[in-house]
mmCIF file of C-alpha atoms and ligand atoms in Angstrom:
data_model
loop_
_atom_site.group_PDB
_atom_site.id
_atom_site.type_symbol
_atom_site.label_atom_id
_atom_site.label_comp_id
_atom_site.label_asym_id
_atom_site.label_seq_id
_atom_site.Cartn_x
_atom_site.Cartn_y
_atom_site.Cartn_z
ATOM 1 C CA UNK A 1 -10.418 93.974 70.824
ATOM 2 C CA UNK A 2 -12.166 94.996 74.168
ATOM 3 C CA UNK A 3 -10.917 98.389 75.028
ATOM 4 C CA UNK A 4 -10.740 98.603 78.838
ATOM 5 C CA UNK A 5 -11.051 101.742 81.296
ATOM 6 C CA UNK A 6 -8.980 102.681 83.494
ATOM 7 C CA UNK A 7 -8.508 105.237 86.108
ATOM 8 C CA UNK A 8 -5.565 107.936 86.167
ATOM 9 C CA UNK A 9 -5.826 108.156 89.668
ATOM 10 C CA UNK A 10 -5.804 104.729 91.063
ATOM 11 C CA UNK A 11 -2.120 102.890 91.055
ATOM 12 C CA UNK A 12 -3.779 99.141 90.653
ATOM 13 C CA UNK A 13 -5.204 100.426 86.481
ATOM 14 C CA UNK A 14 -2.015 102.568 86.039
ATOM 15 C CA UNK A 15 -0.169 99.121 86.959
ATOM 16 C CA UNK A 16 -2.878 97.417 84.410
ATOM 17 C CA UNK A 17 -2.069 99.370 81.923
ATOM 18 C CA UNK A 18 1.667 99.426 82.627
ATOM 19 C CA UNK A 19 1.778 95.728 81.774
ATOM 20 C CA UNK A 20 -0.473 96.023 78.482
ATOM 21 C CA UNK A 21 2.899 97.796 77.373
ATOM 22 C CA UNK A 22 5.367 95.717 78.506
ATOM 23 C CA UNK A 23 3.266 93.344 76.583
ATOM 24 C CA UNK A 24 3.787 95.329 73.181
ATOM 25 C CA UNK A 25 0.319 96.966 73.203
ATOM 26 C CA UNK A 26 -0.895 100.168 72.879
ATOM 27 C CA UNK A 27 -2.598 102.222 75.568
ATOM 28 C CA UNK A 28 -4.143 106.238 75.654
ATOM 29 C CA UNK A 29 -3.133 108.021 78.266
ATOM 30 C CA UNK A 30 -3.831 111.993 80.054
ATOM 31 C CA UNK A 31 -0.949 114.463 79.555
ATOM 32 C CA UNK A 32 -1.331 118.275 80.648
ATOM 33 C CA UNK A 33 -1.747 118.798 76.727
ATOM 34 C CA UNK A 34 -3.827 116.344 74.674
ATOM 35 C CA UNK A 35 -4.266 112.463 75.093
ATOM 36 C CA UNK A 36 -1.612 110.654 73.849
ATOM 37 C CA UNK A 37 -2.003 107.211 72.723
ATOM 38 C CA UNK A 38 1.496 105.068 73.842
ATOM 39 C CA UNK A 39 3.594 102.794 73.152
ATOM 40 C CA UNK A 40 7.306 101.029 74.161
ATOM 41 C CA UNK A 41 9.172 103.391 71.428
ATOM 42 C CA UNK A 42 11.700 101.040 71.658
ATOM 43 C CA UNK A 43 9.871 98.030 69.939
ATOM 44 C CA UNK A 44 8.783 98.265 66.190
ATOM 45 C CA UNK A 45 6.159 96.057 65.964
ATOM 46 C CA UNK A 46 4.388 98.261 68.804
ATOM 47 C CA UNK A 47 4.807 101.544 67.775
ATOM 48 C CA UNK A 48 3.555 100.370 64.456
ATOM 49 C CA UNK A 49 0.310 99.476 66.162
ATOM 50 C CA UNK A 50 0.014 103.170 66.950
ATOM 51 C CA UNK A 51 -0.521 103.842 63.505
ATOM 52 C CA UNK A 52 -2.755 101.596 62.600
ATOM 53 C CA UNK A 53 -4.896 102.540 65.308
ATOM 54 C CA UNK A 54 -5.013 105.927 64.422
ATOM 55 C CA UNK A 55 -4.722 105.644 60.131
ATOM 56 C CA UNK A 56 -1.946 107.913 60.665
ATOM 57 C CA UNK A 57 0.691 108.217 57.417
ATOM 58 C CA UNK A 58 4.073 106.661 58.314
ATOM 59 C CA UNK A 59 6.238 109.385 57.512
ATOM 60 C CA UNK A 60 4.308 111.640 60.159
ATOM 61 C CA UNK A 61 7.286 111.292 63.157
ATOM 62 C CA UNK A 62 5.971 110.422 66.719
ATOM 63 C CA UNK A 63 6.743 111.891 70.054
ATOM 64 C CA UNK A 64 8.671 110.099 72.935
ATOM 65 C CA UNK A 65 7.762 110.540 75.807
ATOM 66 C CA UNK A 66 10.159 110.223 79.523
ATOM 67 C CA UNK A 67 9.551 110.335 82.748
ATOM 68 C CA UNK A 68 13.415 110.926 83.720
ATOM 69 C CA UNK A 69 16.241 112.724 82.169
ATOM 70 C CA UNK A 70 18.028 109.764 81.942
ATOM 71 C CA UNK A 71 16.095 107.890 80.080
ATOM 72 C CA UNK A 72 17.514 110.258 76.933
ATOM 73 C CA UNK A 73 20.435 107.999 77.017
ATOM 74 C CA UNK A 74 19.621 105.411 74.713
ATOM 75 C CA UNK A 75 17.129 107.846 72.518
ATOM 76 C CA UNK A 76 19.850 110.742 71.506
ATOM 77 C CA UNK A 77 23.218 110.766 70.047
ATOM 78 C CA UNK A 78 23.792 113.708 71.755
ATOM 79 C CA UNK A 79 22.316 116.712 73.974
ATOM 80 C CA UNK A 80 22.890 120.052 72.772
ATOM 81 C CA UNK A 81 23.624 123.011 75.252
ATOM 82 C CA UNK A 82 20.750 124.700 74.718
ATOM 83 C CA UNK A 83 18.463 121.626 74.955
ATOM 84 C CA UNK A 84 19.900 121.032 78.486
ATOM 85 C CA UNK A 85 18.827 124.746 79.628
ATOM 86 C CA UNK A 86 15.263 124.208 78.064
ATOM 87 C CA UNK A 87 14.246 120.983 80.176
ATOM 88 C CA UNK A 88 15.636 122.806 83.291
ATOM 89 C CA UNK A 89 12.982 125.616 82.482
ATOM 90 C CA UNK A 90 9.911 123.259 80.915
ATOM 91 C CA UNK A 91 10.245 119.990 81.740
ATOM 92 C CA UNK A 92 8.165 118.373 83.020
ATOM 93 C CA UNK A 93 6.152 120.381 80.349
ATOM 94 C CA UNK A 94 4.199 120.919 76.984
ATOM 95 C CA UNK A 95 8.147 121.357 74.868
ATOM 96 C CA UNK A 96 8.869 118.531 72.657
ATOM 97 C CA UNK A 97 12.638 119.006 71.899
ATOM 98 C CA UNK A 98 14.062 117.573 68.412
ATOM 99 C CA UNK A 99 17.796 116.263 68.791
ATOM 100 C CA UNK A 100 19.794 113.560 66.752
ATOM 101 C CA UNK A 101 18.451 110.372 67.408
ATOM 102 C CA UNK A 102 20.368 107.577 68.658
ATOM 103 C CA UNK A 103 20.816 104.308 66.393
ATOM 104 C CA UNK A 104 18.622 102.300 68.124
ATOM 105 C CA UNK A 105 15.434 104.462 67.630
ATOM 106 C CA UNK A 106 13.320 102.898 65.531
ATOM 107 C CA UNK A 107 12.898 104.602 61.621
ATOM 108 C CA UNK A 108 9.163 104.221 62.100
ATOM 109 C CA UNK A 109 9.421 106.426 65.516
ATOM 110 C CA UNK A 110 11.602 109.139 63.552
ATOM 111 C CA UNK A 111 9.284 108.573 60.128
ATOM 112 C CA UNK A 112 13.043 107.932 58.983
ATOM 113 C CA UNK A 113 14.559 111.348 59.774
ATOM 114 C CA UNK A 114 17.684 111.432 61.187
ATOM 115 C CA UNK A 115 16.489 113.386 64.691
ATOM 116 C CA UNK A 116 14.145 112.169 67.374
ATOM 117 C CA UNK A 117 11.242 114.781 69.072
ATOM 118 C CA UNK A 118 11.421 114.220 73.184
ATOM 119 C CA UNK A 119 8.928 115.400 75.927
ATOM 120 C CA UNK A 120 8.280 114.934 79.733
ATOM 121 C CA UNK A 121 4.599 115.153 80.279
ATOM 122 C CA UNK A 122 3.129 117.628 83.184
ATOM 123 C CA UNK A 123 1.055 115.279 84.648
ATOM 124 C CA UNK A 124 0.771 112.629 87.678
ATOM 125 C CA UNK A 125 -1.050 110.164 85.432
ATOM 126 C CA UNK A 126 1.530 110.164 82.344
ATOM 127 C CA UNK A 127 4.236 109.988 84.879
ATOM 128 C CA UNK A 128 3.335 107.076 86.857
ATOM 129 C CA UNK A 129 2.716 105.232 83.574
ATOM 130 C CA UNK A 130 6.373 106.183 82.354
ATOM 131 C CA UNK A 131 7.896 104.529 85.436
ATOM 132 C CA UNK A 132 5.476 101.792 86.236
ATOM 133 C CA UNK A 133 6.215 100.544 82.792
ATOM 134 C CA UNK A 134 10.146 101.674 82.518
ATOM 135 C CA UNK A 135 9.703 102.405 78.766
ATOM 136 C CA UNK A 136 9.850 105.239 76.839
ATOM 137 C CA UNK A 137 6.794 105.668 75.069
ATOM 138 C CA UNK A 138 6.021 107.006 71.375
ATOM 139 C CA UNK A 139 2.840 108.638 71.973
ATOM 140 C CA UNK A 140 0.942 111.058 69.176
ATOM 141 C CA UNK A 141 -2.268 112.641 69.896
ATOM 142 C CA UNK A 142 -4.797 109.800 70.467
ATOM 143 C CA UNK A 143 -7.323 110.512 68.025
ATOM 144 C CA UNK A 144 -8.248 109.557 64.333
ATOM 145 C CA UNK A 145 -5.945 111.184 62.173
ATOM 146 C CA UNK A 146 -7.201 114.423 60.543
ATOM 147 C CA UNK A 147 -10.000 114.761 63.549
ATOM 148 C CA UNK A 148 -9.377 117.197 66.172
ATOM 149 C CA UNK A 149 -6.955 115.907 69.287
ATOM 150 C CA UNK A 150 -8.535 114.467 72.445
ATOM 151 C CA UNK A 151 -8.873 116.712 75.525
ATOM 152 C CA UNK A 152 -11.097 114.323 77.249
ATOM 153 C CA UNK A 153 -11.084 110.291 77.535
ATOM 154 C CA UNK A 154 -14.068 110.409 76.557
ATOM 155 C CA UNK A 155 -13.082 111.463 72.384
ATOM 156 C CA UNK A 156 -10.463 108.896 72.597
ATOM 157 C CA UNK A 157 -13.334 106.329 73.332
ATOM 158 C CA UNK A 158 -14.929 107.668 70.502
ATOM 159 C CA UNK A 159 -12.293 107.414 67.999
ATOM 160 C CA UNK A 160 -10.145 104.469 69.031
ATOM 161 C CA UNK A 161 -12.844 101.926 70.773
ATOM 162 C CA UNK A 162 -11.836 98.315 70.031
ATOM 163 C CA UNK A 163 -8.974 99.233 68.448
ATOM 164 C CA UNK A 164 -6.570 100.075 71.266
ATOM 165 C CA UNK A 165 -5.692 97.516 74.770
ATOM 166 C CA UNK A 166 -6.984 100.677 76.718
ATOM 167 C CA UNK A 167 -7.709 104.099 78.014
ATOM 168 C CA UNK A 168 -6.825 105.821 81.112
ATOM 169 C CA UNK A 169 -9.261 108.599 82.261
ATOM 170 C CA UNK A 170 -7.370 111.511 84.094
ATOM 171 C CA UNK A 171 -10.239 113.782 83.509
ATOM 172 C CA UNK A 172 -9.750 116.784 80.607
ATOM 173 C CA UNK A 173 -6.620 117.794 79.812
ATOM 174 C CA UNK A 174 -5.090 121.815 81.312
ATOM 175 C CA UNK A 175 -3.827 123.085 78.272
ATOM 176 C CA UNK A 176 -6.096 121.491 75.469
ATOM 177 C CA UNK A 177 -3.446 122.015 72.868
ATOM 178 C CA UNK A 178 -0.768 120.242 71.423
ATOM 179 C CA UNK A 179 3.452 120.647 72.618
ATOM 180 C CA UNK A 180 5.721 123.064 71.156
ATOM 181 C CA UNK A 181 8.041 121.257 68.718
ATOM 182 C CA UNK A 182 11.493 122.810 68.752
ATOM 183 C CA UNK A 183 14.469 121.553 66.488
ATOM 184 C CA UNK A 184 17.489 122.382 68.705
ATOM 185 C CA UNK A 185 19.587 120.466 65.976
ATOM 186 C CA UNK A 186 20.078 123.878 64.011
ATOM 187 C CA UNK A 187 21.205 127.450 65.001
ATOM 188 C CA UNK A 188 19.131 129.517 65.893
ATOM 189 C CA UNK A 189 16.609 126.302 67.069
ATOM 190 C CA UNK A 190 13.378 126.589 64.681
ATOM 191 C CA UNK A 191 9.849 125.980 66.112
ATOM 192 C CA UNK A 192 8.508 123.520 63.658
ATOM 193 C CA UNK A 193 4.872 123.461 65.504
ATOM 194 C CA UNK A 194 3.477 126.167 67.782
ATOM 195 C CA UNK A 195 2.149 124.942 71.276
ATOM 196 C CA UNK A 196 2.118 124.953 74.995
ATOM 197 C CA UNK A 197 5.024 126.652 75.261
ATOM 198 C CA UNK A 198 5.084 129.999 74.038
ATOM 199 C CA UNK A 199 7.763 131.173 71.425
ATOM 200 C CA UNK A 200 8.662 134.290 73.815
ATOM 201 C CA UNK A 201 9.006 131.816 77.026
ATOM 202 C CA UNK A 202 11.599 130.047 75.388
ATOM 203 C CA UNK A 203 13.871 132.857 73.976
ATOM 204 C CA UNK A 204 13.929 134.246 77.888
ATOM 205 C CA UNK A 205 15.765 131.362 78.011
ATOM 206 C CA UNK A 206 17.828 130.725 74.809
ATOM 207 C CA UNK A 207 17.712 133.905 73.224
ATOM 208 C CA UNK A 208 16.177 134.172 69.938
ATOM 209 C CA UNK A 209 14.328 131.278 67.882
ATOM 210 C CA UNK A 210 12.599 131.366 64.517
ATOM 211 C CA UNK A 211 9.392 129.965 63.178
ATOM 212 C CA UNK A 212 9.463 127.432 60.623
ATOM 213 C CA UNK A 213 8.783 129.187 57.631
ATOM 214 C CA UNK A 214 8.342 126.416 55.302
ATOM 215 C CA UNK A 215 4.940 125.933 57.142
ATOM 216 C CA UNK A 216 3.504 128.795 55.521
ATOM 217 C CA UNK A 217 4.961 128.555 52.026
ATOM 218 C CA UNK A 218 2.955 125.874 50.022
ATOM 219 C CA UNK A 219 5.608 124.926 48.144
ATOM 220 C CA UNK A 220 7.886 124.445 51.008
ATOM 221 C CA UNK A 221 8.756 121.068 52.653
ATOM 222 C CA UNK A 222 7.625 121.250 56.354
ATOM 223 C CA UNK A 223 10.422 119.642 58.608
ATOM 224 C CA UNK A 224 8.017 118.563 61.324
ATOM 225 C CA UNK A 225 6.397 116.155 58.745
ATOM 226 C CA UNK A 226 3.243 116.417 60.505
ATOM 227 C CA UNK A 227 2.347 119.555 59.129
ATOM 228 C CA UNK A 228 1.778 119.165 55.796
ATOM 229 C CA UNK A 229 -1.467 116.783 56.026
ATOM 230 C CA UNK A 230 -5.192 117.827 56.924
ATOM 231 C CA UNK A 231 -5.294 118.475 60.526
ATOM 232 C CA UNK A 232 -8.181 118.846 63.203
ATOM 233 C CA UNK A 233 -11.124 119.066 60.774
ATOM 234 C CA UNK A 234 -14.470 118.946 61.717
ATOM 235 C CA UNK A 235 -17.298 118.025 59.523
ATOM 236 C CA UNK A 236 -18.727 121.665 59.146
ATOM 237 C CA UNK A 237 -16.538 124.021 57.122
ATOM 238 C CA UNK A 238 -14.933 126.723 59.208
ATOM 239 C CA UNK A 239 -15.310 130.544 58.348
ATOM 240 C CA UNK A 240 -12.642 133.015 60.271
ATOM 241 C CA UNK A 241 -13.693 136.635 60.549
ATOM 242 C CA UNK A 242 -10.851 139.149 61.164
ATOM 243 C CA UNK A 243 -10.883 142.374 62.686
ATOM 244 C CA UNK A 244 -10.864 143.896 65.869
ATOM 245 C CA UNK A 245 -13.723 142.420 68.103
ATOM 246 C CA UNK A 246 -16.181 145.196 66.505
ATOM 247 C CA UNK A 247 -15.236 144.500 63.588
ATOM 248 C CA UNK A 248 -15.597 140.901 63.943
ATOM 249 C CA UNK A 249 -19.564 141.690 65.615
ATOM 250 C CA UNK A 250 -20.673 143.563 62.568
ATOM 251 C CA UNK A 251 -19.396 140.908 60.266
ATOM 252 C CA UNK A 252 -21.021 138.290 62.259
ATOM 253 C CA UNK A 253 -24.193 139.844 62.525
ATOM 254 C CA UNK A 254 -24.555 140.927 58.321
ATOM 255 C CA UNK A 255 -23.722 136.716 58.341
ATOM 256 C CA UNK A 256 -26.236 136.388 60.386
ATOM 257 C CA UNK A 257 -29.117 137.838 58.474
ATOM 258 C CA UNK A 258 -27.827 136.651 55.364
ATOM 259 C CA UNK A 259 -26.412 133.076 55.574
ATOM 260 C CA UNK A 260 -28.844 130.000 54.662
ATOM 261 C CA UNK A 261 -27.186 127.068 55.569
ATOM 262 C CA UNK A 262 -27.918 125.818 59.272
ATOM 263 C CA UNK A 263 -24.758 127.408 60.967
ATOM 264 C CA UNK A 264 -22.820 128.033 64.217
ATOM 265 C CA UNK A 265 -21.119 129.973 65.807
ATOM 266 C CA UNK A 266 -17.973 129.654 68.233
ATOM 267 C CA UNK A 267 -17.124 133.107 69.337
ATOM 268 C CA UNK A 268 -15.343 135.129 72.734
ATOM 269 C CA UNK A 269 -17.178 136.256 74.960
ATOM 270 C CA UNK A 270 -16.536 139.411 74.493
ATOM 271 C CA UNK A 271 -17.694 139.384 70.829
ATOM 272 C CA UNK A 272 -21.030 137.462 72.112
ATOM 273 C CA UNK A 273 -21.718 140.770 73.879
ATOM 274 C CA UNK A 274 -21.156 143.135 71.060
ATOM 275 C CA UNK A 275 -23.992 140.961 69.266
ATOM 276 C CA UNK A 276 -27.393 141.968 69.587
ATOM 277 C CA UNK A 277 -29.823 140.389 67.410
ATOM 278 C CA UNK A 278 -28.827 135.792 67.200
ATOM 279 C CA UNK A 279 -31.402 134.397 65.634
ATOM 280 C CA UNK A 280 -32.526 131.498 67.606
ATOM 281 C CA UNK A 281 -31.774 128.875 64.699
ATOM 282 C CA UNK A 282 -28.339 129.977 64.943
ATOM 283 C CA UNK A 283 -25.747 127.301 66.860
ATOM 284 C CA UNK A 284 -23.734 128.806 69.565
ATOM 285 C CA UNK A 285 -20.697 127.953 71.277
ATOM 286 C CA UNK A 286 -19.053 130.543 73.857
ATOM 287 C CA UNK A 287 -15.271 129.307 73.570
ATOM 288 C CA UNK A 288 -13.860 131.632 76.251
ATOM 289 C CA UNK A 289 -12.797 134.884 76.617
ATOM 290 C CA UNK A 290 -9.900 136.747 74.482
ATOM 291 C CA UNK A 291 -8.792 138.439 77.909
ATOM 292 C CA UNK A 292 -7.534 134.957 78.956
ATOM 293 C CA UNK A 293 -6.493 132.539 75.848
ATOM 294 C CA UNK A 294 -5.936 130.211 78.125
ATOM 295 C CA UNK A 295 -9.426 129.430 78.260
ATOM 296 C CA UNK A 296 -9.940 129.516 74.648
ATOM 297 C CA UNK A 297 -7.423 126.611 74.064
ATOM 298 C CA UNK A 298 -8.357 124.747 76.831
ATOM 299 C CA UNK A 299 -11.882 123.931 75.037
ATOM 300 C CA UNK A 300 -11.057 124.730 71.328
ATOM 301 C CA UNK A 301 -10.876 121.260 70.321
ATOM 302 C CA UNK A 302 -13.959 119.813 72.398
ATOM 303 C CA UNK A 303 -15.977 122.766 70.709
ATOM 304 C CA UNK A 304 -14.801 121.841 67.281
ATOM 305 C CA UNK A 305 -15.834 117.722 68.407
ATOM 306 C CA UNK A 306 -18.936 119.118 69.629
ATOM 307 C CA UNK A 307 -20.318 121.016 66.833
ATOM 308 C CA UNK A 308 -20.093 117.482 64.867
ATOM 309 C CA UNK A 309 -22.678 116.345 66.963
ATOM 310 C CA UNK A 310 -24.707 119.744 65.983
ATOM 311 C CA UNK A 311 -27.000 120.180 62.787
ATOM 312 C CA UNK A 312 -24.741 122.774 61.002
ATOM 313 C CA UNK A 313 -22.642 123.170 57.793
ATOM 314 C CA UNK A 314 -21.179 125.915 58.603
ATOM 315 C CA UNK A 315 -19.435 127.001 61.574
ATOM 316 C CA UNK A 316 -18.382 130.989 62.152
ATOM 317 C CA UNK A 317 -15.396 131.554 64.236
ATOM 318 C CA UNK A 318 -13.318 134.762 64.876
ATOM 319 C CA UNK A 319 -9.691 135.781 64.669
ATOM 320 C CA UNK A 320 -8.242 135.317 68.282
ATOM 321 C CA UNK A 321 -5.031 137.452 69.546
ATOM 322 C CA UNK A 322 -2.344 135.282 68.387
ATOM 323 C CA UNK A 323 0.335 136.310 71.008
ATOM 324 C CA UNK A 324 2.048 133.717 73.650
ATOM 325 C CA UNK A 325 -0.228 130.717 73.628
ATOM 326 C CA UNK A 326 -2.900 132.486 70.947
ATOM 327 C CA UNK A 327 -0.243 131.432 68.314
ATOM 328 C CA UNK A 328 -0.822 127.756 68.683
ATOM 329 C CA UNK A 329 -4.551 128.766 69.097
ATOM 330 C CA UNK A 330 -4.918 130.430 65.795
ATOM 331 C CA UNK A 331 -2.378 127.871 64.052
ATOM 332 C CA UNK A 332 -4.998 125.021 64.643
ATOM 333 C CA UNK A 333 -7.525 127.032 64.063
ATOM 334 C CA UNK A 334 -6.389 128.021 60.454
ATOM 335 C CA UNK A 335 -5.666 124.435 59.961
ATOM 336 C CA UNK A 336 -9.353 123.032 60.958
ATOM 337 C CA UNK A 337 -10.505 125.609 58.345
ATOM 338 C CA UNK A 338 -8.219 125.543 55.475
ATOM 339 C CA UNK A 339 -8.042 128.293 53.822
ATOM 340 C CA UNK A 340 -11.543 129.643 54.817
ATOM 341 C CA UNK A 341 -11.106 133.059 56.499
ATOM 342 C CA UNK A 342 -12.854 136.181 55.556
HETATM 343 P P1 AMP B 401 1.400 114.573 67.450
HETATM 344 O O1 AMP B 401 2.132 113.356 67.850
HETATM 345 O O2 AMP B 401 0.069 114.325 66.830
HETATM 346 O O3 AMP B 401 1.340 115.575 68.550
HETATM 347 O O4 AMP B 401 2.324 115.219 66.318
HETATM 348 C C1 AMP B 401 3.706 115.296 66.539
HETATM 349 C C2 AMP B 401 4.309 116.374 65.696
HETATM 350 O O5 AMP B 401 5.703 116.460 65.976
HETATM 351 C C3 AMP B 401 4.157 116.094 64.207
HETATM 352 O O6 AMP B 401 3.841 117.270 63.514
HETATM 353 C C4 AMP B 401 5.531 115.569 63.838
HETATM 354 O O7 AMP B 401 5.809 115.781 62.485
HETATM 355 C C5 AMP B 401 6.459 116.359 64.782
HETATM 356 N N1 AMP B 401 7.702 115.620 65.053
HETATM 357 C C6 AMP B 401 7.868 114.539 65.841
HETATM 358 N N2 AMP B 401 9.161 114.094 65.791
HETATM 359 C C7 AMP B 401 9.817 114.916 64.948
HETATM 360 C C8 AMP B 401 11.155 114.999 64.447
HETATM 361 N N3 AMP B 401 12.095 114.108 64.783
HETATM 362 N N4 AMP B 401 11.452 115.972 63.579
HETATM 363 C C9 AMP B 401 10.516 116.864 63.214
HETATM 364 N N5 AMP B 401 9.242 116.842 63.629
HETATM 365 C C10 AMP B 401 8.882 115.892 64.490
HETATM 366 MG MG1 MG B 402 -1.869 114.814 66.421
#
């Protein structure tokens, strides 16, 4: 299959691709977090096309996406109160809420469970899709399964070429990672994935929230099913050092002098300048700085997609604060490198 371009910003290719999904195929498309690859979530034989595309296991739920309140009519069997005051305060926004599903969801949307994860995406391209095409859309991150998640249209080209009707470009994405997943079906809700929206933004709002422990224990059961498998890997294995930011510089720079294989580093800025001796074979990737995280999710996942274009086996990365939108930070970053930390 011919994989066509199109542009987020011109209404004639959003109304292109619009049609591809009436037509039951399945199109990547911009939102303020990652690139999401779409789909009607409505029609089984579609959504199943999503995971093909991406070789993603079945059980692994998927995301609607709306462009309208209403449009949850239909999806859920019901809204709970606090799910209501959270889309007055984030949506349209990077919180994917998880309510009991309505019959006619699909069990491969759900991967069978008996809830349904919603999100309205922050951004002009996403939206004008939505209502061009009047469909809820099942849309996962639009990359390979296991490889990091697309920030730019290019790494969906590089993943999903001839295998999908089509990519919009809208440019890279603001946040770079992933949506906070909250189950609002319990008391108090549970985050079952860390993300755009901070754990402390929401309990302004709803009062308090817990994390989903289960992610942590390895014998537990993740609820977000999504979890549990190998997540954002790049080809080089991934070393964390911990520590405060000195700390971190001394480590690095006793790795330095010692380490053989060809390696890398992706590091602050701030621990680039406590470093004083890089030897010049040495890889480096400034990520941002740790006085705005912002910046340092915004490109973690095109660093981690760069360095497999790099000669390295090893890439050395530090311990970032893991407050507000650091959480989500670190939790993909402890996922891309296992159990490697130091
Ligand atoms: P992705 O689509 O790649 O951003 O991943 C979506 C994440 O949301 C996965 O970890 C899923 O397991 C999780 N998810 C989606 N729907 C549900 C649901 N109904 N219940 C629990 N987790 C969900
Ligand atoms: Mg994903």
């Amino acid at each position: 299959m011919q994989t066509k371009m199109w542009r987020g910003d011109c209404a004639e290719d959003i109304k292109a691709a619009a049609e591809c999904l009436q037509a039951g195929e399945v199109v990547a498309f911009p939102t303020e977090t990652v690139y999401g690859l779409g789909a009607n979530a409505l029609d089984e034989e579609a959504a199943q096309k999503i995971y093909a595309a991406k070789g993603r296991p079945s059980d692994n739920p998927l995301i609607v996406h709306i462009a309208e309140q209403k449009q949850l009519e239909g999806l859920v069997s019901q809204v709970p109160p606090k799910a209501r005051a959270l889309m007055a305060a984030f949506w349209p926004g990077p919180l994917t809420l998880v309510m009991p599903r309505a019959e006619q969801v699909p069990d491969c949307i759900t991967g069978g469970l008996p809830t349904v994860g919603i999100r309205m995406p922050d951004h002009p391209a996403a939206l004008a899709l939505l209502k061009a095409c009047g469909l809820p859309l099942a849309a996962p991150s639009a990359n390979t399964s296991g490889k990091p998640s697309p920030t730019h249209a290019e790494h969906v080209y590089h993943d999903l070429a001839g295998k999908i009707a089509g990519i919009i470009d809208g440019g890279p994405t603001a946040v770079g990672l992933e949506s906070t997943v909250l189950d609002v079906t319990v008391e108090p809700p549970v985050i079952l994935r860390p993300g755009g929206v901070s754990q402390e933004a929401i309990e302004q709002v709803i009062g308090p929230v817990q994390a989903d422990t289960s992610l942590r224990r390895s014998e537990g059961v993740p609820k977000a099913p999504g979890m549990k498998y190998k997540h954002y890997a790049p080809e080089a294995a991934i070393i964390i050092c911990q520590g405060t930011p000195a700390e971190i510089a001394s480590q690095l720079q006793m790795i330095l002098a010692q380490e053989k294989r060809p390696l890398g580093l992706l590091i602050s800025e701030e621990t680039r300048a406590l470093l004083d001796k890089v030897p010049s074979g040495a890889i480096v990737r400034i990520l941002g700085r740790r006085a705005q995280p912002e910046t340092l999710a915004h490109d973690l996942f095109d660093a981690l997609r760069w360095f497999d274009e790099q000669p390295v086996e090893v890439i050395y990365t530090e311990h970032f604060p893991d407050e507000q939108i650091g959480a989500a930070l670190m939790n993909r970053l402890n996922k891309a490198a296992g159990a490697a930390s130091l």
